[in-house]
Amino acid sequence: MTSIAESLERVREQIAQAAAKAGRAPDEVELVAITKTHTAEKVHEAIQAGQNLFGESRVQEARTKIPELPSAIRWHFVGHLQKNKIRHALPLFEMIHSVDSLALAQEVNRIAEEEGMHPRVLLEVNLAGEGSKFGFPPDKLSDQMEELLALPRLSIEGLMTIPPLAEEAEASRKHFVQLRELRDALEKEFDMKLPRLSMGMTNDFPVAVEEGATLVRVGTAIFGERSTRQKQKATDEHGFSRISES
């Protein structure tokens, strides 16, 4: 049975190979190890193997797990953020990948002001227009960007996307290209920088790295498959099972 340390090493090697193929340095890409449904003990194994950036997709699970782990570990939130969980999420995570609407951004800004915080966020884009996924439609994001940039508490650092589920990694490439091109267009139109692109999961992260990902969200390739019961629970809670990593 492959250890978590061995799995992490293999993922890092794949990131380095994909970066080299694209003429990029491996350290341009951060690996977010997704720990949803996995125990604190498994996270400890990853920490011992040198991983210090982790991601969770459920605030309730994170509130239980994070206090059991070293305080120096970095955490990103990658799932759908419900408005009633914002106040709990902000102190736990250094970055939120999944601000998926203007209304959510405004609420995060309001609560951040009350709490005296300046959250770092990414804007989630629903490139394929899937009804089962959250996120800004690309054209709507452009229309609402001025309102988003006017929110004084938010530090908007980039974009995130989840492509449609596909058996072949290559099928995701066009969506990664679209996200990068959208980022480039927004930077030009609004004279701003959006340096972070969160894209790529277990099934397709090397392709994402080739197309410019700076954050890849990988869980299964590191920690192994979740049980059928755990997958069903995630599906029941969120409406779809492939929320932010695979």
JSON list of C-alpha atoms in Angstrom, two decimals:
[
{"chain": "A", "resi": 1, "resn": "MET", "atom": "CA", "xyz": [0.00, 0.00, 0.00]},
{"chain": "A", "resi": 2, "resn": "THR", "atom": "CA", "xyz": [1.41, 3.39, -1.01]},
{"chain": "A", "resi": 3, "resn": "SER", "atom": "CA", "xyz": [2.12, 5.73, 1.90]},
{"chain": "A", "resi": 4, "resn": "ILE", "atom": "CA", "xyz": [0.96, 9.33, 2.05]},
{"chain": "A", "resi": 5, "resn": "ALA", "atom": "CA", "xyz": [4.60, 10.44, 1.86]},
{"chain": "A", "resi": 6, "resn": "GLU", "atom": "CA", "xyz": [5.12, 8.41, -1.33]},
{"chain": "A", "resi": 7, "resn": "SER", "atom": "CA", "xyz": [1.90, 9.76, -2.83]},
{"chain": "A", "resi": 8, "resn": "LEU", "atom": "CA", "xyz": [2.92, 13.32, -2.04]},
{"chain": "A", "resi": 9, "resn": "GLU", "atom": "CA", "xyz": [6.29, 12.79, -3.67]},
{"chain": "A", "resi": 10, "resn": "ARG", "atom": "CA", "xyz": [4.64, 11.43, -6.81]},
{"chain": "A", "resi": 11, "resn": "VAL", "atom": "CA", "xyz": [2.26, 14.41, -7.02]},
{"chain": "A", "resi": 12, "resn": "ARG", "atom": "CA", "xyz": [5.14, 16.84, -6.56]},
{"chain": "A", "resi": 13, "resn": "GLU", "atom": "CA", "xyz": [7.08, 15.10, -9.32]},
{"chain": "A", "resi": 14, "resn": "GLN", "atom": "CA", "xyz": [4.09, 15.37, -11.65]},
{"chain": "A", "resi": 15, "resn": "ILE", "atom": "CA", "xyz": [3.80, 19.08, -10.87]},
{"chain": "A", "resi": 16, "resn": "ALA", "atom": "CA", "xyz": [7.51, 19.58, -11.58]},
{"chain": "A", "resi": 17, "resn": "GLN", "atom": "CA", "xyz": [7.32, 17.65, -14.87]},
{"chain": "A", "resi": 18, "resn": "ALA", "atom": "CA", "xyz": [4.26, 19.60, -16.04]},
{"chain": "A", "resi": 19, "resn": "ALA", "atom": "CA", "xyz": [5.86, 22.90, -15.07]},
{"chain": "A", "resi": 20, "resn": "ALA", "atom": "CA", "xyz": [9.03, 22.02, -16.97]},
{"chain": "A", "resi": 21, "resn": "LYS", "atom": "CA", "xyz": [6.98, 21.07, -20.02]},
{"chain": "A", "resi": 22, "resn": "ALA", "atom": "CA", "xyz": [5.41, 24.54, -19.96]},
{"chain": "A", "resi": 23, "resn": "GLY", "atom": "CA", "xyz": [8.68, 26.34, -19.30]},
{"chain": "A", "resi": 24, "resn": "ARG", "atom": "CA", "xyz": [7.68, 27.21, -15.76]},
{"chain": "A", "resi": 25, "resn": "ALA", "atom": "CA", "xyz": [9.50, 26.79, -12.45]},
{"chain": "A", "resi": 26, "resn": "PRO", "atom": "CA", "xyz": [7.94, 24.19, -10.13]},
{"chain": "A", "resi": 27, "resn": "ASP", "atom": "CA", "xyz": [7.87, 26.69, -7.26]},
{"chain": "A", "resi": 28, "resn": "GLU", "atom": "CA", "xyz": [5.36, 28.78, -9.23]},
{"chain": "A", "resi": 29, "resn": "VAL", "atom": "CA", "xyz": [2.75, 26.14, -8.31]},
{"chain": "A", "resi": 30, "resn": "GLU", "atom": "CA", "xyz": [1.48, 25.54, -4.77]},
{"chain": "A", "resi": 31, "resn": "LEU", "atom": "CA", "xyz": [-0.01, 22.18, -3.88]},
{"chain": "A", "resi": 32, "resn": "VAL", "atom": "CA", "xyz": [-3.14, 22.41, -1.74]},
{"chain": "A", "resi": 33, "resn": "ALA", "atom": "CA", "xyz": [-3.61, 18.98, -0.15]},
{"chain": "A", "resi": 34, "resn": "ILE", "atom": "CA", "xyz": [-7.37, 18.52, 0.26]},
{"chain": "A", "resi": 35, "resn": "THR", "atom": "CA", "xyz": [-8.23, 16.80, 3.51]},
{"chain": "A", "resi": 36, "resn": "LYS", "atom": "CA", "xyz": [-12.03, 16.69, 3.46]},
{"chain": "A", "resi": 37, "resn": "THR", "atom": "CA", "xyz": [-13.34, 13.55, 5.19]},
{"chain": "A", "resi": 38, "resn": "HIS", "atom": "CA", "xyz": [-9.76, 12.50, 6.03]},
{"chain": "A", "resi": 39, "resn": "THR", "atom": "CA", "xyz": [-8.58, 12.29, 9.63]},
{"chain": "A", "resi": 40, "resn": "ALA", "atom": "CA", "xyz": [-6.17, 14.54, 11.48]},
{"chain": "A", "resi": 41, "resn": "GLU", "atom": "CA", "xyz": [-3.87, 11.53, 11.73]},
{"chain": "A", "resi": 42, "resn": "LYS", "atom": "CA", "xyz": [-3.58, 11.40, 7.93]},
{"chain": "A", "resi": 43, "resn": "VAL", "atom": "CA", "xyz": [-2.88, 15.13, 7.85]},
{"chain": "A", "resi": 44, "resn": "HIS", "atom": "CA", "xyz": [-0.08, 14.58, 10.40]},
{"chain": "A", "resi": 45, "resn": "GLU", "atom": "CA", "xyz": [1.48, 12.06, 8.01]},
{"chain": "A", "resi": 46, "resn": "ALA", "atom": "CA", "xyz": [1.43, 14.63, 5.22]},
{"chain": "A", "resi": 47, "resn": "ILE", "atom": "CA", "xyz": [2.94, 17.25, 7.51]},
{"chain": "A", "resi": 48, "resn": "GLN", "atom": "CA", "xyz": [5.77, 14.86, 8.39]},
{"chain": "A", "resi": 49, "resn": "ALA", "atom": "CA", "xyz": [6.35, 14.49, 4.64]},
{"chain": "A", "resi": 50, "resn": "GLY", "atom": "CA", "xyz": [6.83, 18.24, 4.30]},
{"chain": "A", "resi": 51, "resn": "GLN", "atom": "CA", "xyz": [3.36, 19.42, 3.26]},
{"chain": "A", "resi": 52, "resn": "ASN", "atom": "CA", "xyz": [2.20, 22.59, 5.00]},
{"chain": "A", "resi": 53, "resn": "LEU", "atom": "CA", "xyz": [-0.73, 23.85, 2.88]},
{"chain": "A", "resi": 54, "resn": "PHE", "atom": "CA", "xyz": [-4.06, 22.08, 3.18]},
{"chain": "A", "resi": 55, "resn": "GLY", "atom": "CA", "xyz": [-7.62, 22.67, 2.01]},
{"chain": "A", "resi": 56, "resn": "GLU", "atom": "CA", "xyz": [-11.05, 21.95, 3.46]},
{"chain": "A", "resi": 57, "resn": "SER", "atom": "CA", "xyz": [-14.47, 22.27, 1.86]},
{"chain": "A", "resi": 58, "resn": "ARG", "atom": "CA", "xyz": [-16.74, 22.13, 4.91]},
{"chain": "A", "resi": 59, "resn": "VAL", "atom": "CA", "xyz": [-16.46, 24.74, 7.65]},
{"chain": "A", "resi": 60, "resn": "GLN", "atom": "CA", "xyz": [-17.93, 22.44, 10.29]},
{"chain": "A", "resi": 61, "resn": "GLU", "atom": "CA", "xyz": [-15.36, 19.73, 9.60]},
{"chain": "A", "resi": 62, "resn": "ALA", "atom": "CA", "xyz": [-12.55, 22.28, 9.56]},
{"chain": "A", "resi": 63, "resn": "ARG", "atom": "CA", "xyz": [-13.58, 23.71, 12.94]},
{"chain": "A", "resi": 64, "resn": "THR", "atom": "CA", "xyz": [-13.10, 20.27, 14.45]},
{"chain": "A", "resi": 65, "resn": "LYS", "atom": "CA", "xyz": [-9.97, 19.21, 12.57]},
{"chain": "A", "resi": 66, "resn": "ILE", "atom": "CA", "xyz": [-7.83, 22.34, 12.44]},
{"chain": "A", "resi": 67, "resn": "PRO", "atom": "CA", "xyz": [-7.45, 22.77, 16.24]},
{"chain": "A", "resi": 68, "resn": "GLU", "atom": "CA", "xyz": [-6.06, 19.21, 16.41]},
{"chain": "A", "resi": 69, "resn": "LEU", "atom": "CA", "xyz": [-3.16, 20.13, 14.12]},
{"chain": "A", "resi": 70, "resn": "PRO", "atom": "CA", "xyz": [-0.07, 22.37, 14.43]},
{"chain": "A", "resi": 71, "resn": "SER", "atom": "CA", "xyz": [-0.92, 26.06, 14.37]},
{"chain": "A", "resi": 72, "resn": "ALA", "atom": "CA", "xyz": [1.78, 26.80, 11.78]},
{"chain": "A", "resi": 73, "resn": "ILE", "atom": "CA", "xyz": [-0.09, 24.81, 9.12]},
{"chain": "A", "resi": 74, "resn": "ARG", "atom": "CA", "xyz": [-1.77, 26.89, 6.42]},
{"chain": "A", "resi": 75, "resn": "TRP", "atom": "CA", "xyz": [-5.37, 26.30, 5.42]},
{"chain": "A", "resi": 76, "resn": "HIS", "atom": "CA", "xyz": [-7.42, 27.30, 2.36]},
{"chain": "A", "resi": 77, "resn": "PHE", "atom": "CA", "xyz": [-11.18, 26.98, 2.04]},
{"chain": "A", "resi": 78, "resn": "VAL", "atom": "CA", "xyz": [-12.14, 25.40, -1.29]},
{"chain": "A", "resi": 79, "resn": "GLY", "atom": "CA", "xyz": [-15.82, 24.43, -1.02]},
{"chain": "A", "resi": 80, "resn": "HIS", "atom": "CA", "xyz": [-19.07, 26.33, -1.37]},
{"chain": "A", "resi": 81, "resn": "LEU", "atom": "CA", "xyz": [-19.19, 28.91, 1.42]},
{"chain": "A", "resi": 82, "resn": "GLN", "atom": "CA", "xyz": [-22.62, 29.34, 2.96]},
{"chain": "A", "resi": 83, "resn": "LYS", "atom": "CA", "xyz": [-23.36, 32.82, 4.26]},
{"chain": "A", "resi": 84, "resn": "ASN", "atom": "CA", "xyz": [-24.13, 31.56, 7.74]},
{"chain": "A", "resi": 85, "resn": "LYS", "atom": "CA", "xyz": [-20.65, 30.00, 7.93]},
{"chain": "A", "resi": 86, "resn": "ILE", "atom": "CA", "xyz": [-18.63, 33.06, 6.92]},
{"chain": "A", "resi": 87, "resn": "ARG", "atom": "CA", "xyz": [-17.97, 34.26, 10.47]},
{"chain": "A", "resi": 88, "resn": "HIS", "atom": "CA", "xyz": [-16.64, 30.83, 11.44]},
{"chain": "A", "resi": 89, "resn": "ALA", "atom": "CA", "xyz": [-14.57, 30.46, 8.28]},
{"chain": "A", "resi": 90, "resn": "LEU", "atom": "CA", "xyz": [-12.67, 33.74, 8.26]},
{"chain": "A", "resi": 91, "resn": "PRO", "atom": "CA", "xyz": [-10.43, 33.04, 11.29]},
{"chain": "A", "resi": 92, "resn": "LEU", "atom": "CA", "xyz": [-9.59, 29.51, 10.09]},
{"chain": "A", "resi": 93, "resn": "PHE", "atom": "CA", "xyz": [-8.43, 30.09, 6.52]},
{"chain": "A", "resi": 94, "resn": "GLU", "atom": "CA", "xyz": [-5.74, 32.29, 5.00]},
{"chain": "A", "resi": 95, "resn": "MET", "atom": "CA", "xyz": [-7.54, 32.20, 1.64]},
{"chain": "A", "resi": 96, "resn": "ILE", "atom": "CA", "xyz": [-11.02, 31.42, 0.33]},
{"chain": "A", "resi": 97, "resn": "HIS", "atom": "CA", "xyz": [-10.96, 29.97, -3.20]},
{"chain": "A", "resi": 98, "resn": "SER", "atom": "CA", "xyz": [-14.70, 29.97, -3.78]},
{"chain": "A", "resi": 99, "resn": "VAL", "atom": "CA", "xyz": [-16.33, 33.40, -3.63]},
{"chain": "A", "resi": 100, "resn": "ASP", "atom": "CA", "xyz": [-18.97, 32.57, -6.21]},
{"chain": "A", "resi": 101, "resn": "SER", "atom": "CA", "xyz": [-21.30, 35.58, -6.36]},
{"chain": "A", "resi": 102, "resn": "LEU", "atom": "CA", "xyz": [-21.43, 39.31, -5.75]},
{"chain": "A", "resi": 103, "resn": "ALA", "atom": "CA", "xyz": [-23.88, 38.75, -2.89]},
{"chain": "A", "resi": 104, "resn": "LEU", "atom": "CA", "xyz": [-21.48, 36.37, -1.15]},
{"chain": "A", "resi": 105, "resn": "ALA", "atom": "CA", "xyz": [-18.57, 38.76, -1.67]},
{"chain": "A", "resi": 106, "resn": "GLN", "atom": "CA", "xyz": [-20.58, 41.59, -0.14]},
{"chain": "A", "resi": 107, "resn": "GLU", "atom": "CA", "xyz": [-21.45, 39.47, 2.87]},
{"chain": "A", "resi": 108, "resn": "VAL", "atom": "CA", "xyz": [-17.84, 38.37, 3.37]},
{"chain": "A", "resi": 109, "resn": "ASN", "atom": "CA", "xyz": [-16.83, 42.03, 3.17]},
{"chain": "A", "resi": 110, "resn": "ARG", "atom": "CA", "xyz": [-19.48, 43.06, 5.72]},
{"chain": "A", "resi": 111, "resn": "ILE", "atom": "CA", "xyz": [-18.49, 40.41, 8.25]},
{"chain": "A", "resi": 112, "resn": "ALA", "atom": "CA", "xyz": [-14.78, 41.02, 7.68]},
{"chain": "A", "resi": 113, "resn": "GLU", "atom": "CA", "xyz": [-15.34, 44.67, 8.53]},
{"chain": "A", "resi": 114, "resn": "GLU", "atom": "CA", "xyz": [-17.14, 43.72, 11.74]},
{"chain": "A", "resi": 115, "resn": "GLU", "atom": "CA", "xyz": [-14.33, 41.35, 12.67]},
{"chain": "A", "resi": 116, "resn": "GLY", "atom": "CA", "xyz": [-11.50, 43.67, 11.66]},
{"chain": "A", "resi": 117, "resn": "MET", "atom": "CA", "xyz": [-10.18, 41.27, 9.01]},
{"chain": "A", "resi": 118, "resn": "HIS", "atom": "CA", "xyz": [-8.94, 41.54, 5.42]},
{"chain": "A", "resi": 119, "resn": "PRO", "atom": "CA", "xyz": [-9.61, 38.15, 3.80]},
{"chain": "A", "resi": 120, "resn": "ARG", "atom": "CA", "xyz": [-7.73, 37.00, 0.71]},
{"chain": "A", "resi": 121, "resn": "VAL", "atom": "CA", "xyz": [-10.12, 35.53, -1.83]},
{"chain": "A", "resi": 122, "resn": "LEU", "atom": "CA", "xyz": [-10.39, 34.02, -5.28]},
{"chain": "A", "resi": 123, "resn": "LEU", "atom": "CA", "xyz": [-13.45, 34.39, -7.49]},
{"chain": "A", "resi": 124, "resn": "GLU", "atom": "CA", "xyz": [-14.99, 31.13, -8.63]},
{"chain": "A", "resi": 125, "resn": "VAL", "atom": "CA", "xyz": [-15.98, 31.06, -12.30]},
{"chain": "A", "resi": 126, "resn": "ASN", "atom": "CA", "xyz": [-18.51, 28.57, -13.72]},
{"chain": "A", "resi": 127, "resn": "LEU", "atom": "CA", "xyz": [-17.03, 28.42, -17.21]},
{"chain": "A", "resi": 128, "resn": "ALA", "atom": "CA", "xyz": [-19.24, 25.61, -18.51]},
{"chain": "A", "resi": 129, "resn": "GLY", "atom": "CA", "xyz": [-22.48, 27.05, -17.10]},
{"chain": "A", "resi": 130, "resn": "GLU", "atom": "CA", "xyz": [-23.25, 23.86, -15.19]},
{"chain": "A", "resi": 131, "resn": "GLY", "atom": "CA", "xyz": [-26.37, 24.09, -13.07]},
{"chain": "A", "resi": 132, "resn": "SER", "atom": "CA", "xyz": [-24.86, 21.76, -10.47]},
{"chain": "A", "resi": 133, "resn": "LYS", "atom": "CA", "xyz": [-21.93, 24.08, -9.78]},
{"chain": "A", "resi": 134, "resn": "PHE", "atom": "CA", "xyz": [-21.55, 27.49, -8.23]},
{"chain": "A", "resi": 135, "resn": "GLY", "atom": "CA", "xyz": [-19.61, 30.42, -9.66]},
{"chain": "A", "resi": 136, "resn": "PHE", "atom": "CA", "xyz": [-19.79, 33.60, -11.70]},
{"chain": "A", "resi": 137, "resn": "PRO", "atom": "CA", "xyz": [-20.69, 33.24, -15.37]},
{"chain": "A", "resi": 138, "resn": "PRO", "atom": "CA", "xyz": [-17.69, 34.72, -17.20]},
{"chain": "A", "resi": 139, "resn": "ASP", "atom": "CA", "xyz": [-19.60, 37.62, -18.74]},
{"chain": "A", "resi": 140, "resn": "LYS", "atom": "CA", "xyz": [-21.29, 38.47, -15.43]},
{"chain": "A", "resi": 141, "resn": "LEU", "atom": "CA", "xyz": [-17.95, 38.56, -13.64]},
{"chain": "A", "resi": 142, "resn": "SER", "atom": "CA", "xyz": [-16.72, 41.23, -16.01]},
{"chain": "A", "resi": 143, "resn": "ASP", "atom": "CA", "xyz": [-19.92, 43.21, -15.49]},
{"chain": "A", "resi": 144, "resn": "GLN", "atom": "CA", "xyz": [-19.64, 43.00, -11.70]},
{"chain": "A", "resi": 145, "resn": "MET", "atom": "CA", "xyz": [-15.89, 43.43, -11.30]},
{"chain": "A", "resi": 146, "resn": "GLU", "atom": "CA", "xyz": [-16.06, 47.13, -10.46]},
{"chain": "A", "resi": 147, "resn": "GLU", "atom": "CA", "xyz": [-18.51, 46.40, -7.63]},
{"chain": "A", "resi": 148, "resn": "LEU", "atom": "CA", "xyz": [-16.27, 43.57, -6.40]},
{"chain": "A", "resi": 149, "resn": "LEU", "atom": "CA", "xyz": [-13.16, 45.75, -6.47]},
{"chain": "A", "resi": 150, "resn": "ALA", "atom": "CA", "xyz": [-15.01, 48.42, -4.50]},
{"chain": "A", "resi": 151, "resn": "LEU", "atom": "CA", "xyz": [-15.38, 46.09, -1.49]},
{"chain": "A", "resi": 152, "resn": "PRO", "atom": "CA", "xyz": [-12.68, 47.54, 0.77]},
{"chain": "A", "resi": 153, "resn": "ARG", "atom": "CA", "xyz": [-12.04, 44.51, 2.99]},
{"chain": "A", "resi": 154, "resn": "LEU", "atom": "CA", "xyz": [-11.51, 41.93, 0.26]},
{"chain": "A", "resi": 155, "resn": "SER", "atom": "CA", "xyz": [-8.14, 41.22, -1.31]},
{"chain": "A", "resi": 156, "resn": "ILE", "atom": "CA", "xyz": [-9.09, 39.64, -4.64]},
{"chain": "A", "resi": 157, "resn": "GLU", "atom": "CA", "xyz": [-6.04, 37.68, -5.77]},
{"chain": "A", "resi": 158, "resn": "GLY", "atom": "CA", "xyz": [-7.25, 35.60, -8.68]},
{"chain": "A", "resi": 159, "resn": "LEU", "atom": "CA", "xyz": [-9.74, 33.12, -10.10]},
{"chain": "A", "resi": 160, "resn": "MET", "atom": "CA", "xyz": [-10.79, 29.53, -9.48]},
{"chain": "A", "resi": 161, "resn": "THR", "atom": "CA", "xyz": [-12.72, 27.02, -11.57]},
{"chain": "A", "resi": 162, "resn": "ILE", "atom": "CA", "xyz": [-13.94, 23.41, -11.52]},
{"chain": "A", "resi": 163, "resn": "PRO", "atom": "CA", "xyz": [-14.25, 21.93, -15.02]},
{"chain": "A", "resi": 164, "resn": "PRO", "atom": "CA", "xyz": [-16.98, 19.44, -15.90]},
{"chain": "A", "resi": 165, "resn": "LEU", "atom": "CA", "xyz": [-16.16, 15.92, -14.78]},
{"chain": "A", "resi": 166, "resn": "ALA", "atom": "CA", "xyz": [-14.40, 14.04, -17.58]},
{"chain": "A", "resi": 167, "resn": "GLU", "atom": "CA", "xyz": [-12.62, 10.72, -17.90]},
{"chain": "A", "resi": 168, "resn": "GLU", "atom": "CA", "xyz": [-9.69, 12.21, -19.80]},
{"chain": "A", "resi": 169, "resn": "ALA", "atom": "CA", "xyz": [-7.59, 15.00, -18.32]},
{"chain": "A", "resi": 170, "resn": "GLU", "atom": "CA", "xyz": [-7.16, 16.56, -21.74]},
{"chain": "A", "resi": 171, "resn": "ALA", "atom": "CA", "xyz": [-10.88, 17.42, -21.79]},
{"chain": "A", "resi": 172, "resn": "SER", "atom": "CA", "xyz": [-10.23, 19.96, -19.00]},
{"chain": "A", "resi": 173, "resn": "ARG", "atom": "CA", "xyz": [-7.56, 21.86, -20.93]},
{"chain": "A", "resi": 174, "resn": "LYS", "atom": "CA", "xyz": [-9.94, 24.18, -22.78]},
{"chain": "A", "resi": 175, "resn": "HIS", "atom": "CA", "xyz": [-11.48, 25.27, -19.48]},
{"chain": "A", "resi": 176, "resn": "PHE", "atom": "CA", "xyz": [-8.08, 26.00, -17.96]},
{"chain": "A", "resi": 177, "resn": "VAL", "atom": "CA", "xyz": [-7.17, 28.03, -21.04]},
{"chain": "A", "resi": 178, "resn": "GLN", "atom": "CA", "xyz": [-10.47, 29.92, -20.74]},
{"chain": "A", "resi": 179, "resn": "LEU", "atom": "CA", "xyz": [-9.80, 30.77, -17.10]},
{"chain": "A", "resi": 180, "resn": "ARG", "atom": "CA", "xyz": [-6.31, 32.03, -17.86]},
{"chain": "A", "resi": 181, "resn": "GLU", "atom": "CA", "xyz": [-7.56, 34.11, -20.79]},
{"chain": "A", "resi": 182, "resn": "LEU", "atom": "CA", "xyz": [-10.40, 35.52, -18.67]},
{"chain": "A", "resi": 183, "resn": "ARG", "atom": "CA", "xyz": [-7.87, 36.48, -16.00]},
{"chain": "A", "resi": 184, "resn": "ASP", "atom": "CA", "xyz": [-5.69, 38.18, -18.60]},
{"chain": "A", "resi": 185, "resn": "ALA", "atom": "CA", "xyz": [-8.66, 40.09, -20.00]},
{"chain": "A", "resi": 186, "resn": "LEU", "atom": "CA", "xyz": [-9.79, 41.26, -16.56]},
{"chain": "A", "resi": 187, "resn": "GLU", "atom": "CA", "xyz": [-6.29, 42.41, -15.68]},
{"chain": "A", "resi": 188, "resn": "LYS", "atom": "CA", "xyz": [-6.16, 44.48, -18.85]},
{"chain": "A", "resi": 189, "resn": "GLU", "atom": "CA", "xyz": [-9.70, 45.88, -18.60]},
{"chain": "A", "resi": 190, "resn": "PHE", "atom": "CA", "xyz": [-9.46, 46.88, -14.95]},
{"chain": "A", "resi": 191, "resn": "ASP", "atom": "CA", "xyz": [-5.72, 47.65, -14.79]},
{"chain": "A", "resi": 192, "resn": "MET", "atom": "CA", "xyz": [-5.16, 45.19, -11.97]},
{"chain": "A", "resi": 193, "resn": "LYS", "atom": "CA", "xyz": [-3.27, 42.04, -11.11]},
{"chain": "A", "resi": 194, "resn": "LEU", "atom": "CA", "xyz": [-4.89, 38.65, -10.48]},
{"chain": "A", "resi": 195, "resn": "PRO", "atom": "CA", "xyz": [-1.77, 36.51, -9.98]},
{"chain": "A", "resi": 196, "resn": "ARG", "atom": "CA", "xyz": [-3.43, 33.33, -8.68]},
{"chain": "A", "resi": 197, "resn": "LEU", "atom": "CA", "xyz": [-5.23, 30.68, -10.70]},
{"chain": "A", "resi": 198, "resn": "SER", "atom": "CA", "xyz": [-6.72, 27.82, -8.68]},
{"chain": "A", "resi": 199, "resn": "MET", "atom": "CA", "xyz": [-7.42, 24.99, -11.10]},
{"chain": "A", "resi": 200, "resn": "GLY", "atom": "CA", "xyz": [-6.63, 21.32, -11.41]},
{"chain": "A", "resi": 201, "resn": "MET", "atom": "CA", "xyz": [-7.48, 18.32, -9.24]},
{"chain": "A", "resi": 202, "resn": "THR", "atom": "CA", "xyz": [-6.41, 14.69, -8.97]},
{"chain": "A", "resi": 203, "resn": "ASN", "atom": "CA", "xyz": [-7.70, 13.83, -12.45]},
{"chain": "A", "resi": 204, "resn": "ASP", "atom": "CA", "xyz": [-6.21, 16.76, -14.34]},
{"chain": "A", "resi": 205, "resn": "PHE", "atom": "CA", "xyz": [-3.75, 18.81, -12.29]},
{"chain": "A", "resi": 206, "resn": "PRO", "atom": "CA", "xyz": [-0.75, 18.28, -14.64]},
{"chain": "A", "resi": 207, "resn": "VAL", "atom": "CA", "xyz": [-2.77, 19.78, -17.51]},
{"chain": "A", "resi": 208, "resn": "ALA", "atom": "CA", "xyz": [-3.74, 22.69, -15.25]},
{"chain": "A", "resi": 209, "resn": "VAL", "atom": "CA", "xyz": [-0.09, 23.34, -14.43]},
{"chain": "A", "resi": 210, "resn": "GLU", "atom": "CA", "xyz": [0.75, 23.35, -18.13]},
{"chain": "A", "resi": 211, "resn": "GLU", "atom": "CA", "xyz": [-1.93, 26.02, -18.63]},
{"chain": "A", "resi": 212, "resn": "GLY", "atom": "CA", "xyz": [-0.86, 28.32, -15.82]},
{"chain": "A", "resi": 213, "resn": "ALA", "atom": "CA", "xyz": [-2.29, 27.06, -12.52]},
{"chain": "A", "resi": 214, "resn": "THR", "atom": "CA", "xyz": [-0.61, 28.54, -9.46]},
{"chain": "A", "resi": 215, "resn": "LEU", "atom": "CA", "xyz": [-2.70, 26.49, -7.01]},
{"chain": "A", "resi": 216, "resn": "VAL", "atom": "CA", "xyz": [-3.73, 22.86, -7.59]},
{"chain": "A", "resi": 217, "resn": "ARG", "atom": "CA", "xyz": [-6.23, 21.15, -5.29]},
{"chain": "A", "resi": 218, "resn": "VAL", "atom": "CA", "xyz": [-5.34, 17.48, -4.87]},
{"chain": "A", "resi": 219, "resn": "GLY", "atom": "CA", "xyz": [-6.87, 15.09, -2.35]},
{"chain": "A", "resi": 220, "resn": "THR", "atom": "CA", "xyz": [-7.48, 11.57, -3.63]},
{"chain": "A", "resi": 221, "resn": "ALA", "atom": "CA", "xyz": [-4.03, 11.20, -5.20]},
{"chain": "A", "resi": 222, "resn": "ILE", "atom": "CA", "xyz": [-2.51, 11.96, -1.79]},
{"chain": "A", "resi": 223, "resn": "PHE", "atom": "CA", "xyz": [-4.86, 10.52, 0.82]},
{"chain": "A", "resi": 224, "resn": "GLY", "atom": "CA", "xyz": [-6.66, 7.84, -1.19]},
{"chain": "A", "resi": 225, "resn": "GLU", "atom": "CA", "xyz": [-10.31, 7.33, -2.05]},
{"chain": "A", "resi": 226, "resn": "ARG", "atom": "CA", "xyz": [-13.01, 8.34, 0.37]},
{"chain": "A", "resi": 227, "resn": "SER", "atom": "CA", "xyz": [-15.48, 5.64, 1.33]},
{"chain": "A", "resi": 228, "resn": "THR", "atom": "CA", "xyz": [-18.78, 5.31, -0.53]},
{"chain": "A", "resi": 229, "resn": "ARG", "atom": "CA", "xyz": [-20.57, 6.51, 2.58]},
{"chain": "A", "resi": 230, "resn": "GLN", "atom": "CA", "xyz": [-18.38, 9.60, 2.84]},
{"chain": "A", "resi": 231, "resn": "LYS", "atom": "CA", "xyz": [-18.88, 10.40, -0.85]},
{"chain": "A", "resi": 232, "resn": "GLN", "atom": "CA", "xyz": [-22.65, 10.06, -0.47]},
{"chain": "A", "resi": 233, "resn": "LYS", "atom": "CA", "xyz": [-22.59, 12.32, 2.57]},
{"chain": "A", "resi": 234, "resn": "ALA", "atom": "CA", "xyz": [-20.70, 15.00, 0.64]},
{"chain": "A", "resi": 235, "resn": "THR", "atom": "CA", "xyz": [-23.15, 14.69, -2.25]},
{"chain": "A", "resi": 236, "resn": "ASP", "atom": "CA", "xyz": [-26.17, 14.96, 0.04]},
{"chain": "A", "resi": 237, "resn": "GLU", "atom": "CA", "xyz": [-24.79, 18.04, 1.79]},
{"chain": "A", "resi": 238, "resn": "HIS", "atom": "CA", "xyz": [-23.71, 19.99, -1.27]},
{"chain": "A", "resi": 239, "resn": "GLY", "atom": "CA", "xyz": [-25.95, 18.72, -4.05]},
{"chain": "A", "resi": 240, "resn": "PHE", "atom": "CA", "xyz": [-23.06, 17.34, -6.08]},
{"chain": "A", "resi": 241, "resn": "SER", "atom": "CA", "xyz": [-20.02, 15.33, -5.20]},
{"chain": "A", "resi": 242, "resn": "ARG", "atom": "CA", "xyz": [-17.22, 16.99, -7.15]},
{"chain": "A", "resi": 243, "resn": "ILE", "atom": "CA", "xyz": [-17.14, 20.30, -5.32]},
{"chain": "A", "resi": 244, "resn": "SER", "atom": "CA", "xyz": [-13.56, 21.42, -5.29]},
{"chain": "A", "resi": 245, "resn": "GLU", "atom": "CA", "xyz": [-11.19, 18.50, -5.61]},
{"chain": "A", "resi": 246, "resn": "SER", "atom": "CA", "xyz": [-11.05, 14.94, -6.80]}
]
